[in-house]
Every structure is written in C-alpha cells, then in structure tokens.
C-alpha cells in the first residue's frame, strides 16, 4: 500500500523493517471505532461512565469470584447454574438497595 511512498520517507526506519514498506488494511469497523472513541471524549458521557462503571465491574467480580471452572458437564446445566448465580447476585443487589415486603404483600424498593 505504501511501498513506493515509504522509500523516500525519513521515518521509514522507525516505522518498518520490511523491504517493501508498510501495508495497512483498514476495515469498515475501524471508522466506526474511531467515531465511538471521539464520542467517548464527551465530558457528559465520561461522567455517566464513571458513575456506572464501578457497579458493573463489581457485579462481574462477584459473578466470577471462585467460579472460573464449570461445575457440570454440558452447556444446559452450566447455563442454568450461571442463570441462578446471576439471579442470586441480582437479588442480593436489590436487597442492598432496600427491597422489602410491606404488610400489603407486594415487593417494593424503599
């Protein structure tokens, strides 16, 4: 791609050691990724991300702590086990947020 252009470049030695120059392939996904990185610099988005990231990271840590190996053989049994573990962690989080059952009988967040 840049073979002929690289020959006269003073920075070619720092860029590549290939005799034919450097070849770059840009996928359509790369343009989308650049656009998202540019949008991620928005101060409002950065603030929202900083507020919510710790909760997500904590949840993932709870989910994986001590559970790096599968307990059962087969996808179905492990999928069911993981679903139950995630439901348990979600319930624990809801209880920490104030989930309770008032005398009326319906669950509510305080």
GROMACS .gro file of C-alpha atoms in nm:
model
  110
    1UNK     CA    1   0.000   0.000   0.000
    2UNK     CA    2   0.271   0.248   0.099
    3UNK     CA    3   0.568   0.067  -0.060
    4UNK     CA    4   0.672   0.336  -0.309
    5UNK     CA    5   0.587   0.616  -0.068
    6UNK     CA    6   0.789   0.463   0.213
    7UNK     CA    7   1.117   0.458   0.020
    8UNK     CA    8   1.180   0.829   0.046
    9UNK     CA    9   1.042   0.875   0.396
   10UNK     CA   10   1.300   0.973   0.662
   11UNK     CA   11   1.095   0.791   0.929
   12UNK     CA   12   1.077   0.460   0.740
   13UNK     CA   13   1.341   0.304   0.964
   14UNK     CA   14   1.125   0.376   1.270
   15UNK     CA   15   0.808   0.257   1.101
   16UNK     CA   16   0.903  -0.079   0.947
   17UNK     CA   17   1.196  -0.302   0.859
   18UNK     CA   18   1.019  -0.462   0.561
   19UNK     CA   19   1.188  -0.410   0.224
   20UNK     CA   20   0.856  -0.346   0.052
   21UNK     CA   21   0.737  -0.087   0.302
   22UNK     CA   22   0.440  -0.100   0.532
   23UNK     CA   23   0.096  -0.238   0.449
   24UNK     CA   24  -0.214  -0.127   0.636
   25UNK     CA   25  -0.560  -0.272   0.595
   26UNK     CA   26  -0.843  -0.060   0.721
   27UNK     CA   27  -1.167  -0.242   0.789
   28UNK     CA   28  -1.501  -0.055   0.783
   29UNK     CA   29  -1.522  -0.130   1.156
   30UNK     CA   30  -1.216   0.091   1.213
   31UNK     CA   31  -1.403   0.406   1.108
   32UNK     CA   32  -1.686   0.318   1.345
   33UNK     CA   33  -1.438   0.256   1.625
   34UNK     CA   34  -1.272   0.595   1.566
   35UNK     CA   35  -1.613   0.766   1.575
   36UNK     CA   36  -1.701   0.596   1.904
   37UNK     CA   37  -1.368   0.690   2.059
   38UNK     CA   38  -1.427   1.050   1.958
   39UNK     CA   39  -1.777   1.042   2.109
   40UNK     CA   40  -1.637   0.886   2.428
   41UNK     CA   41  -1.439   1.205   2.494
   42UNK     CA   42  -1.762   1.397   2.561
   43UNK     CA   43  -1.741   1.519   2.925
   44UNK     CA   44  -2.106   1.432   2.992
   45UNK     CA   45  -2.057   1.074   2.872
   46UNK     CA   46  -1.735   1.045   3.073
   47UNK     CA   47  -1.922   1.147   3.390
   48UNK     CA   48  -2.203   0.897   3.329
   49UNK     CA   49  -1.950   0.621   3.258
   50UNK     CA   50  -1.757   0.697   3.578
   51UNK     CA   51  -2.078   0.676   3.779
   52UNK     CA   52  -2.189   0.339   3.641
   53UNK     CA   53  -1.865   0.156   3.569
   54UNK     CA   54  -1.787   0.060   3.932
   55UNK     CA   55  -2.127  -0.108   3.969
   56UNK     CA   56  -2.076  -0.316   3.657
   57UNK     CA   57  -1.719  -0.409   3.746
   58UNK     CA   58  -1.828  -0.512   4.097
   59UNK     CA   59  -2.108  -0.728   3.959
   60UNK     CA   60  -1.873  -0.903   3.719
   61UNK     CA   61  -1.623  -0.961   4.001
   62UNK     CA   62  -1.895  -1.115   4.220
   63UNK     CA   63  -2.005  -1.335   3.932
   64UNK     CA   64  -1.658  -1.469   3.855
   65UNK     CA   65  -1.510  -1.492   4.207
   66UNK     CA   66  -1.438  -1.858   4.273
   67UNK     CA   67  -1.623  -1.960   3.958
   68UNK     CA   68  -1.358  -1.985   3.690
   69UNK     CA   69  -1.428  -2.355   3.634
   70UNK     CA   70  -1.756  -2.506   3.528
   71UNK     CA   71  -1.929  -2.733   3.776
   72UNK     CA   72  -2.120  -2.958   3.538
   73UNK     CA   73  -2.082  -3.135   3.206
   74UNK     CA   74  -2.286  -2.995   2.923
   75UNK     CA   75  -2.393  -2.649   2.820
   76UNK     CA   76  -2.750  -2.668   2.950
   77UNK     CA   77  -2.660  -2.749   3.311
   78UNK     CA   78  -2.389  -2.482   3.325
   79UNK     CA   79  -2.617  -2.225   3.165
   80UNK     CA   80  -2.883  -2.297   3.427
   81UNK     CA   81  -2.626  -2.275   3.707
   82UNK     CA   82  -2.496  -1.941   3.575
   83UNK     CA   83  -2.851  -1.805   3.544
   84UNK     CA   84  -2.923  -1.900   3.906
   85UNK     CA   85  -2.597  -1.740   4.022
   86UNK     CA   86  -2.676  -1.418   3.834
   87UNK     CA   87  -3.031  -1.415   3.976
   88UNK     CA   88  -2.893  -1.459   4.327
   89UNK     CA   89  -2.649  -1.172   4.279
   90UNK     CA   90  -2.926  -0.952   4.139
   91UNK     CA   91  -3.144  -1.033   4.441
   92UNK     CA   92  -2.857  -0.950   4.676
   93UNK     CA   93  -2.814  -0.616   4.499
   94UNK     CA   94  -3.187  -0.539   4.521
   95UNK     CA   95  -3.188  -0.619   4.893
   96UNK     CA   96  -2.892  -0.384   4.940
   97UNK     CA   97  -3.091  -0.114   4.759
   98UNK     CA   98  -3.380  -0.157   5.001
   99UNK     CA   99  -3.609  -0.424   4.855
  100UNK     CA  100  -3.861  -0.526   5.119
  101UNK     CA  101  -4.207  -0.674   5.150
  102UNK     CA  102  -4.450  -0.444   5.329
  103UNK     CA  103  -4.763  -0.581   5.502
  104UNK     CA  104  -4.964  -0.528   5.181
  105UNK     CA  105  -4.782  -0.827   5.037
  106UNK     CA  106  -4.618  -0.678   4.727
  107UNK     CA  107  -4.245  -0.625   4.696
  108UNK     CA  108  -4.120  -0.266   4.685
  109UNK     CA  109  -3.796  -0.071   4.684
  110UNK     CA  110  -3.760   0.173   4.971
   0.00000   0.00000   0.00000
